[in-house]
mmCIF file of C-alpha atoms in Angstrom:
data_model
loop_
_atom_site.group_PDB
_atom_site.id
_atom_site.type_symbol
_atom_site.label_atom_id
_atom_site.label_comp_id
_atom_site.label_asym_id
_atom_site.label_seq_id
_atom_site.Cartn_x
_atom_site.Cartn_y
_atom_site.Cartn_z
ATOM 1 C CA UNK N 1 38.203 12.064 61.143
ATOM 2 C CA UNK N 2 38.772 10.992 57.511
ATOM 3 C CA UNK N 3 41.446 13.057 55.704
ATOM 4 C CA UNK N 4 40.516 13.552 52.264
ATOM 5 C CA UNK N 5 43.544 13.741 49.440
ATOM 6 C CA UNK N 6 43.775 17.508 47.683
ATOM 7 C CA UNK N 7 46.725 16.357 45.610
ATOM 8 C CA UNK N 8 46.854 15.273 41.917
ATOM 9 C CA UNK N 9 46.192 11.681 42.680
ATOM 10 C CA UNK N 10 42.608 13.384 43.873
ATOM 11 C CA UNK N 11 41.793 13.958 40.709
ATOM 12 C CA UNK N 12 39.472 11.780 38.470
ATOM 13 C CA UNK N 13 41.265 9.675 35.556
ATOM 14 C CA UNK N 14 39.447 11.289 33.014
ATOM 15 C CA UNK N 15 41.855 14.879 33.906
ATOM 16 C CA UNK N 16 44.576 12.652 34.726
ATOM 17 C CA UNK N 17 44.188 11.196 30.924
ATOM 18 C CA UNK N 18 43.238 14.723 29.467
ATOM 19 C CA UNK N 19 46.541 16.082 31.219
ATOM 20 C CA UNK N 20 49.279 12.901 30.535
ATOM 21 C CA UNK N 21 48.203 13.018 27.114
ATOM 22 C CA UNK N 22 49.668 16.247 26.075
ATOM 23 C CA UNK N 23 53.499 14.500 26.842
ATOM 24 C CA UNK N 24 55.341 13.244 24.460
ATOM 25 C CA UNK N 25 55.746 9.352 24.378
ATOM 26 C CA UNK N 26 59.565 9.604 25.711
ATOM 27 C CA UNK N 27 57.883 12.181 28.075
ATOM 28 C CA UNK N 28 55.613 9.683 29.622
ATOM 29 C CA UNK N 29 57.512 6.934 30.346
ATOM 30 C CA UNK N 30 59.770 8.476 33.266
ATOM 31 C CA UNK N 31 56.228 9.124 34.961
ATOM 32 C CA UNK N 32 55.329 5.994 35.339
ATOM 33 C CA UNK N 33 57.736 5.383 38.352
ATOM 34 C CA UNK N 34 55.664 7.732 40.141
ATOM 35 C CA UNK N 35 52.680 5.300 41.663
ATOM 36 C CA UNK N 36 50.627 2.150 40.238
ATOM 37 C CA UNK N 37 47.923 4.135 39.270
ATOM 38 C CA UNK N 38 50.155 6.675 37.643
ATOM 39 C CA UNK N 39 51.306 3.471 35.143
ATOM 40 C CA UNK N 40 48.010 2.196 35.265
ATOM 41 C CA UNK N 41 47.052 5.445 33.308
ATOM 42 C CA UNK N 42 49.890 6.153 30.861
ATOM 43 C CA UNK N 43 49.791 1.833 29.679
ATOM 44 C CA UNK N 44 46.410 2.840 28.672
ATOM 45 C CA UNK N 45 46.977 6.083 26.858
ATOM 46 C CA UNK N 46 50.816 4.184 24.992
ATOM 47 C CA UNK N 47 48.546 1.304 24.256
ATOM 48 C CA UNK N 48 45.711 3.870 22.474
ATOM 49 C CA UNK N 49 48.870 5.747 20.934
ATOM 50 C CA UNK N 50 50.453 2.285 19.194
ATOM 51 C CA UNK N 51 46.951 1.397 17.845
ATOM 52 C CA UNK N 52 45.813 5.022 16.298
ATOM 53 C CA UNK N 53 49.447 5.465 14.762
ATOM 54 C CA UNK N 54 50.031 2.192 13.030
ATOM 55 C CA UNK N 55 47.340 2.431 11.092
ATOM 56 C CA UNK N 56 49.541 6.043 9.637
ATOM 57 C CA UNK N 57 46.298 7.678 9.252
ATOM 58 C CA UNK N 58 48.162 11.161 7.992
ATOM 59 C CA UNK N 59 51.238 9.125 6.595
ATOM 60 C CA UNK N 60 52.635 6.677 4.290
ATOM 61 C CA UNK N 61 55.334 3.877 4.770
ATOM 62 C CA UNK N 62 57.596 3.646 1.666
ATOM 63 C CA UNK N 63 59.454 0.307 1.503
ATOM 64 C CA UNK N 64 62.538 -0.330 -0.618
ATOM 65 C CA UNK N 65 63.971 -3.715 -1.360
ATOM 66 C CA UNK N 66 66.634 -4.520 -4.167
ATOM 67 C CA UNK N 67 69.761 -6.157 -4.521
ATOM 68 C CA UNK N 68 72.616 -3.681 -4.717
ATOM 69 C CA UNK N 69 73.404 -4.533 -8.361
ATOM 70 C CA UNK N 70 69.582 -3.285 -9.110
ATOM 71 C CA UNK N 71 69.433 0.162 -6.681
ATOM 72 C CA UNK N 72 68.743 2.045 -9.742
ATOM 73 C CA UNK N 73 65.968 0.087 -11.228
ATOM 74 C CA UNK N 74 64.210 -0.402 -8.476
ATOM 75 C CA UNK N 75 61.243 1.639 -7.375
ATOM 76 C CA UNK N 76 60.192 2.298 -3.650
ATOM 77 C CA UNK N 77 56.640 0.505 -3.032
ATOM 78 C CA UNK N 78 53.839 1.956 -0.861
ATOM 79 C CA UNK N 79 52.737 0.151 1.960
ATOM 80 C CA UNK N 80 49.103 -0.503 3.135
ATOM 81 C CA UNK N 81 48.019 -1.377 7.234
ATOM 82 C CA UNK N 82 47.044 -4.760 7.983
ATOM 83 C CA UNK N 83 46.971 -4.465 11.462
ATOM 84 C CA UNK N 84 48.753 -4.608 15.093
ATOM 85 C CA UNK N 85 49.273 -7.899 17.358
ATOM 86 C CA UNK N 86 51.699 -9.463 18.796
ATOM 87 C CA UNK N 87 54.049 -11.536 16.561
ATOM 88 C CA UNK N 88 52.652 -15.034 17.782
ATOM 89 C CA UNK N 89 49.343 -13.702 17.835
ATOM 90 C CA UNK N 90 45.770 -12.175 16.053
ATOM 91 C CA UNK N 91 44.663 -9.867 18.575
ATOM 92 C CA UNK N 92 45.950 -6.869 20.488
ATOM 93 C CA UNK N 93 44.208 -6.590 23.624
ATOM 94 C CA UNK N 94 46.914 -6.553 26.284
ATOM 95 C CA UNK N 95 44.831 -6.081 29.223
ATOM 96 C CA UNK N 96 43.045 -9.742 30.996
ATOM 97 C CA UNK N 97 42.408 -8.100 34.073
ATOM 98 C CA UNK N 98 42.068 -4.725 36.068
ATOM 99 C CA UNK N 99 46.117 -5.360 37.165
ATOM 100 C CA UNK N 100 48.271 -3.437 34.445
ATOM 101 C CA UNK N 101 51.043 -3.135 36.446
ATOM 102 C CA UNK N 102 53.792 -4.905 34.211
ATOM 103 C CA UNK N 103 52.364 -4.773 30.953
ATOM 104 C CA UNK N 104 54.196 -2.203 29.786
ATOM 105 C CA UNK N 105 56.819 -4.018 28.511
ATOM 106 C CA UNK N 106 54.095 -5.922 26.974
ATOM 107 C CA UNK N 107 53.308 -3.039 24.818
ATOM 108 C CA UNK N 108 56.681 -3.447 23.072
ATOM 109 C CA UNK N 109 56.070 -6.928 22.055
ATOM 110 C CA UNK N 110 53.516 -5.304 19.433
ATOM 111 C CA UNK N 111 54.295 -5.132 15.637
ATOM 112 C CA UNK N 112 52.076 -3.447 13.005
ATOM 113 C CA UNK N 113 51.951 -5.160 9.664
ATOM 114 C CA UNK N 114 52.047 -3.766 6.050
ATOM 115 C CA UNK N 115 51.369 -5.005 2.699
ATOM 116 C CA UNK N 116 53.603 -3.470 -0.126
ATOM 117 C CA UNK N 117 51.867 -2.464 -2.799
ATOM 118 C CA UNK N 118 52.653 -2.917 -6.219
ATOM 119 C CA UNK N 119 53.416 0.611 -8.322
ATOM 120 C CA UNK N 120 51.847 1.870 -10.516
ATOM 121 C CA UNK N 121 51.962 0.451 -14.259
ATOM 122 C CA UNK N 122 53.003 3.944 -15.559
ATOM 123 C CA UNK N 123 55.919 4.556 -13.457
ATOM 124 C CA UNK N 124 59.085 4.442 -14.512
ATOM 125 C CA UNK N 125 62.688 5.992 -13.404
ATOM 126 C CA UNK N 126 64.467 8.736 -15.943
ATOM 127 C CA UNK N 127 67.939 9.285 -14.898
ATOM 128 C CA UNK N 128 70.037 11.607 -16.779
ATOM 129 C CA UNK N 129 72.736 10.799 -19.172
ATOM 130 C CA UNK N 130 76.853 12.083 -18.269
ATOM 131 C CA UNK N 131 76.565 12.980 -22.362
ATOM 132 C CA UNK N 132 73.362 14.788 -22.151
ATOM 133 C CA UNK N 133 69.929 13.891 -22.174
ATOM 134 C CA UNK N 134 68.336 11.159 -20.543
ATOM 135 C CA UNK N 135 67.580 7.477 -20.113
ATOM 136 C CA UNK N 136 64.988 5.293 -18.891
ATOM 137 C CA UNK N 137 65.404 2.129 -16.670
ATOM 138 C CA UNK N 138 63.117 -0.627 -16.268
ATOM 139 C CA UNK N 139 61.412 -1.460 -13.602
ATOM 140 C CA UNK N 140 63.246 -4.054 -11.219
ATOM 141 C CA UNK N 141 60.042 -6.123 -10.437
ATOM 142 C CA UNK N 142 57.997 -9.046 -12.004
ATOM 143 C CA UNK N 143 54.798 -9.089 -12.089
ATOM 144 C CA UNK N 144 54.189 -12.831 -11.190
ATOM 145 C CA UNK N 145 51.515 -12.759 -8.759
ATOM 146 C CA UNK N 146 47.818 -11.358 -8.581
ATOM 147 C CA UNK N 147 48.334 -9.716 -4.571
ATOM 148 C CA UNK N 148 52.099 -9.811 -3.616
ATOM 149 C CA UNK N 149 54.743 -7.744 -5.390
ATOM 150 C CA UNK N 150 57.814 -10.094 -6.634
ATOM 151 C CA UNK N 151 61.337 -10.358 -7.407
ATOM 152 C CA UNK N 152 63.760 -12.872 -8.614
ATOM 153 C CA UNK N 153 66.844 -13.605 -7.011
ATOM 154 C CA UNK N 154 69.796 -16.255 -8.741
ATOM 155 C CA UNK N 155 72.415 -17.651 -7.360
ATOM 156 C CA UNK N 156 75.569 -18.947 -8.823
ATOM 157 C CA UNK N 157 77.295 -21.709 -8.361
ATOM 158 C CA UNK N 158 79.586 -20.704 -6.405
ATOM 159 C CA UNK N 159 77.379 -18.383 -4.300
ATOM 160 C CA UNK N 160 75.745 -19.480 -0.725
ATOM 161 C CA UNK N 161 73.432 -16.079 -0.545
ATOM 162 C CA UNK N 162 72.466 -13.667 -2.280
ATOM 163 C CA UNK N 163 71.688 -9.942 -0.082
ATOM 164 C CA UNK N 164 68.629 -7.161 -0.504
ATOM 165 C CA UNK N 165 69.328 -3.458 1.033
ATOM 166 C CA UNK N 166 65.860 -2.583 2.875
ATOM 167 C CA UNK N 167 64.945 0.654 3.430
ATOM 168 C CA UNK N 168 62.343 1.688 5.720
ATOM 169 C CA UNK N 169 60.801 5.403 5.622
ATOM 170 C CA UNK N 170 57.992 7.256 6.946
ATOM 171 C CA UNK N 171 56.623 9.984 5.064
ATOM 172 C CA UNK N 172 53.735 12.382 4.667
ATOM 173 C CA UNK N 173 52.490 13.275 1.057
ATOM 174 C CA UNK N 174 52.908 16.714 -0.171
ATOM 175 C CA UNK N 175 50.526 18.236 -2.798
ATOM 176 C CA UNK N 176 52.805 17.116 -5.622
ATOM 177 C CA UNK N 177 53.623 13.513 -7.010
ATOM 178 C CA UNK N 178 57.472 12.994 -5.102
ATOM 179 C CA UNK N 179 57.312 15.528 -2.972
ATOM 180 C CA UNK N 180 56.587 14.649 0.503
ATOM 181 C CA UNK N 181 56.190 17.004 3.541
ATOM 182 C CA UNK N 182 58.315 14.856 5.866
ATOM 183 C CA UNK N 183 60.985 12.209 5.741
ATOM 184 C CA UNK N 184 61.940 10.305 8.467
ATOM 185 C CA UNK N 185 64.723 7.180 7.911
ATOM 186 C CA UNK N 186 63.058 3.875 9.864
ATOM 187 C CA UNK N 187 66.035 1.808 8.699
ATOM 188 C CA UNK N 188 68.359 0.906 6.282
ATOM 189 C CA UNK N 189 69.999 -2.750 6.258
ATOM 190 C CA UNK N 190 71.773 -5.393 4.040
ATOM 191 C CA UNK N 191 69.543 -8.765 4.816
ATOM 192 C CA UNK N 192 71.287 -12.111 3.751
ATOM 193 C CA UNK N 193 69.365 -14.652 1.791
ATOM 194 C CA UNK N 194 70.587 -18.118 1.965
ATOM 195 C CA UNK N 195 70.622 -20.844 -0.512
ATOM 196 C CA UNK N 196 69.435 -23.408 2.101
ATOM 197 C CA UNK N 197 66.827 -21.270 3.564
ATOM 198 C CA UNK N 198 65.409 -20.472 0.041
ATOM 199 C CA UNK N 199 65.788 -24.458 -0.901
ATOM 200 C CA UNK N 200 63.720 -25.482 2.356
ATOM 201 C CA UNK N 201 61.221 -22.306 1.817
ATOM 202 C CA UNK N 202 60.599 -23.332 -1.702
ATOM 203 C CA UNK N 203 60.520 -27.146 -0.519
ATOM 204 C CA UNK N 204 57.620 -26.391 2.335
ATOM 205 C CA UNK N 205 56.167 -23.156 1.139
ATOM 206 C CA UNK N 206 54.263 -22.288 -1.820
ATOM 207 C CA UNK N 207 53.656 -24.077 -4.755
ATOM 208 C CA UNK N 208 54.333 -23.328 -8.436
ATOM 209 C CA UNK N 209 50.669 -21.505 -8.768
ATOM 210 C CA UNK N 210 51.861 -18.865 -5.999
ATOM 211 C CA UNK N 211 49.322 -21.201 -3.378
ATOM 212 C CA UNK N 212 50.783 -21.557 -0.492
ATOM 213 C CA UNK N 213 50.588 -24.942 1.532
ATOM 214 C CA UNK N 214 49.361 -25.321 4.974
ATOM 215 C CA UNK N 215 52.355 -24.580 7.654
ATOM 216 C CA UNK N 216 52.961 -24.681 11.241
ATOM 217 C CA UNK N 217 53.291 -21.544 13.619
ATOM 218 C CA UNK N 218 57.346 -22.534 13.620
ATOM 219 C CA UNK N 219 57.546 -22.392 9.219
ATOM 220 C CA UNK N 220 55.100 -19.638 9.121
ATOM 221 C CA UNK N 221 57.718 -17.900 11.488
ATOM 222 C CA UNK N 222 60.747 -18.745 9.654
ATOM 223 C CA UNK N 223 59.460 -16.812 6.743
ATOM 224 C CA UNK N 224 60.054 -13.704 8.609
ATOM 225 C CA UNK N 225 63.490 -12.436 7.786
ATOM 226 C CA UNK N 226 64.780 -9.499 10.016
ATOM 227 C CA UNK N 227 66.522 -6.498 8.773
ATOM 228 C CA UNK N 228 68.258 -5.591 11.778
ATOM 229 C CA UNK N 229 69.547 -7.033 14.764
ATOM 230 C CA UNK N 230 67.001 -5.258 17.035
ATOM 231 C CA UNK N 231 64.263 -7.007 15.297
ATOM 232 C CA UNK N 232 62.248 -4.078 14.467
ATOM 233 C CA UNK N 233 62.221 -4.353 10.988
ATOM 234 C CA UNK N 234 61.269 -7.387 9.005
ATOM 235 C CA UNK N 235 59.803 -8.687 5.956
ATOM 236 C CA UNK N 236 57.938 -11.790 5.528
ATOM 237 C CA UNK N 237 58.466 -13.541 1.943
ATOM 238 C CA UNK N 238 57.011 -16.891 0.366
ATOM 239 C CA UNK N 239 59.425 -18.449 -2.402
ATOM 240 C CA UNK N 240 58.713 -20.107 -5.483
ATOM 241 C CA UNK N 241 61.757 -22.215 -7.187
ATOM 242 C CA UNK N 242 61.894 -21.164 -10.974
ATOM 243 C CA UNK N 243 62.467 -23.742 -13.283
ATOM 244 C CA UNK N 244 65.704 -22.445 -15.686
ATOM 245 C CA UNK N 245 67.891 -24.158 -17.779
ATOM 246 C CA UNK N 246 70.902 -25.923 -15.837
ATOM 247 C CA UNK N 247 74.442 -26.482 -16.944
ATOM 248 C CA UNK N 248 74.807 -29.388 -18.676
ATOM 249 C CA UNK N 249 78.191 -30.740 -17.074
ATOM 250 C CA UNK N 250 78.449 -29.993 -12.779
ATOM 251 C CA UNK N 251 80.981 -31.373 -10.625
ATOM 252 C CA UNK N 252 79.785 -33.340 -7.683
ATOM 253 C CA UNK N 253 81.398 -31.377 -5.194
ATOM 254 C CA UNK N 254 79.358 -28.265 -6.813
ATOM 255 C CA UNK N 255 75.975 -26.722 -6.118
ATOM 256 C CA UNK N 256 73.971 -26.161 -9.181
ATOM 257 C CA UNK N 257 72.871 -22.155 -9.902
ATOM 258 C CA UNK N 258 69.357 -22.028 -9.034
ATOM 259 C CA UNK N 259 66.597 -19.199 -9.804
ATOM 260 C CA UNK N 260 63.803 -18.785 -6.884
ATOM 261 C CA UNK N 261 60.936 -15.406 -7.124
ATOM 262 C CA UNK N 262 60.826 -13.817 -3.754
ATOM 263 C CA UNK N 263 57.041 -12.693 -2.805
ATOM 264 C CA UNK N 264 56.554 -9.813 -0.178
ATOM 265 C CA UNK N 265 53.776 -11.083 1.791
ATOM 266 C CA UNK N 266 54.019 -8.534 4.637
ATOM 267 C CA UNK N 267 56.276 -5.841 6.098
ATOM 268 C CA UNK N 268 56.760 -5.734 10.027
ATOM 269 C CA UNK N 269 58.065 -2.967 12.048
ATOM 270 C CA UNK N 270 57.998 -2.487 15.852
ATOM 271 C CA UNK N 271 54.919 -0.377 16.727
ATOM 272 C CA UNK N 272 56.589 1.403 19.638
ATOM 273 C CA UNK N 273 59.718 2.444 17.005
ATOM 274 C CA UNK N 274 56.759 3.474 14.606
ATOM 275 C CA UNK N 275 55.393 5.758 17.351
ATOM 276 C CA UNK N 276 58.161 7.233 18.327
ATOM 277 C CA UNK N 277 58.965 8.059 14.433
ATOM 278 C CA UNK N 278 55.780 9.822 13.677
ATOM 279 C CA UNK N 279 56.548 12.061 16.448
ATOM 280 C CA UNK N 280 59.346 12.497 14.828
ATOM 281 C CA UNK N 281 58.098 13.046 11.910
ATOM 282 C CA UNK N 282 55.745 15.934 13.470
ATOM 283 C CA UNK N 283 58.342 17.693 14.868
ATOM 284 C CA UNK N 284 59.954 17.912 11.513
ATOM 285 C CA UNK N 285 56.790 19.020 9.440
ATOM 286 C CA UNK N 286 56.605 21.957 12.107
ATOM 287 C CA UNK N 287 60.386 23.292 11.918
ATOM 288 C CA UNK N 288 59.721 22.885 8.176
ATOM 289 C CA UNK N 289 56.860 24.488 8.222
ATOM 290 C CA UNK N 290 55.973 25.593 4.264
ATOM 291 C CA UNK N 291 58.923 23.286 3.238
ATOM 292 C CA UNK N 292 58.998 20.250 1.061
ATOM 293 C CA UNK N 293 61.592 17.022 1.087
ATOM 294 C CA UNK N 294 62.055 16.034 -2.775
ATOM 295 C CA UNK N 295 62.160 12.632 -2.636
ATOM 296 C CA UNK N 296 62.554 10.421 -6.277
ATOM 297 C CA UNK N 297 61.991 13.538 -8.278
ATOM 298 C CA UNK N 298 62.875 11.177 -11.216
ATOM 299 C CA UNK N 299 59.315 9.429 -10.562
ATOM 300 C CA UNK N 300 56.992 10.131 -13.648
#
């Protein structure tokens, strides 16, 4: 006499699927203890999740990057989807066989990657004035390529590195230029950029024209600086030496100041963090339901 199952795991995968997908990511995970197939099921709706959210189809990653000295002039730059893979890889399929079992962690090893965008000719930052009135500040960019946005960096004699604040946040537009429905911090770091990693950049990276030279996986990979220690957000930059005036008279024992533009050639961020943020970010546009974050209300 066969015994036939009347529990949940007698029920097809498609209700199993329409029924785990109404829990929360963080919700999931704990579930997936409960029997291979159980995991088998949830790796496949987390993997759908990672791909459908990176590309931010209802929101926008800002990216800011400046040197302290320049946090004023400075404007945040929009960020566009390039897609989701694996740092040391093009594709994201994760699955080689019918055996899922212990790709989950897999899924973690997936980053989603962002070109900043350069903004727009006719902004510019009004702050006001302690004696009344108000002032304008420059932008803190160059415009010295036709795709990447750039910035130049010097560096003393005296100086081994030079350091950017990045700033990291997800938001979703409101119906206004500045205002923005939700905010919701991704990070917010002081990244170190040394003189002998922008000599050797310069040295095997691009040339003069902004081309950049043929590299191996390893240089390609050194380009990526991270942000954090968690390595969930980075920002991958080509370098250009600039040719400047040196001092006429230098001590041997003394580095000469040198002048490099910084390019952003991509932003990376961890998908799973990214996932976990628009939820987030959800969950905040509800509570604030008919609300709106100001954010750079000083944008024109």
């Amino acid at each position: 006499m066969v015994v036939e199952s009347t529990g949940i795991e007698a029920l097809p995968n498609e209700i199993l699927i329409s029924m785990l997908s109404t829990f929360r990511t963080l919700e999931l995970l704990p579930l997936t203890l409960i029997s291979h197939r159980f995991h088998s099921l949830i790796v496949r709706i987390l993997h759908h999740r990672l791909l459908e959210t990176a590309q931010l189809k209802d929101h926008k990653l800002i990216l800011e990057c400046f040197h302290p000295s320049t946090k004023l002039s400075t404007p945040y730059l929009f960020c566009d989807f390039i897609g989701t893979h694996p740092l040391n890889s093009s594709s994201n399929e994760i699955y080689e066989d019918d055996n899922v079992v212990g790709k989950l962690g897999k899924l973690n090893a997936l980053y989603s990657h962002f070109l900043p965008l350069k903004p727009d000719s006719d902004r510019r930052i009004v702050r006001s004035h302690p004696a009344g009135g108000s002032f304008s500040i420059p932008n803190g960019l160059v415009d010295q390529h036709d795709r990447f946005v750039c910035q130049n960096i010097h560096l003393e004699s005296h100086e081994l590195f030079s350091q950017l604040q990045i700033i990291t946040s997800l938001v979703k537009i409101g119906p206004k230029r500045g205002l923005f429905l939700s905010s919701v911090n991704i990070g917010d770091s002081i990244m170190r950029i040394w003189r002998e990693w922008l000599a050797d950049r310069a040295r095997h990276g691009c040339s003069r024209d902004g081309e950049s030279s043929k590299e191996t996986n390893k240089e390609r990979a050194d380009r990526l600086r991270w942000a954090d220690n968690n390595e969930t957000v980075g920002l991958r930059l080509r370098v250009v030496e600039r040719e400047e005036a040196t001092p006429v008279l230098v001590r041997k024992d003394e580095d000469p100041p040198v002048s490099y533009t910084l390019q952003y050639e991509e932003l990376v961020i961890k998908t799973t963090q990214l996932l976990l943020l628009v939820e987030q970010s959800i969950d905040q546009e509800v509570n604030n339901s008919g609300k709106a974050v100001v954010i750079g209300s000083w944008d024109r």
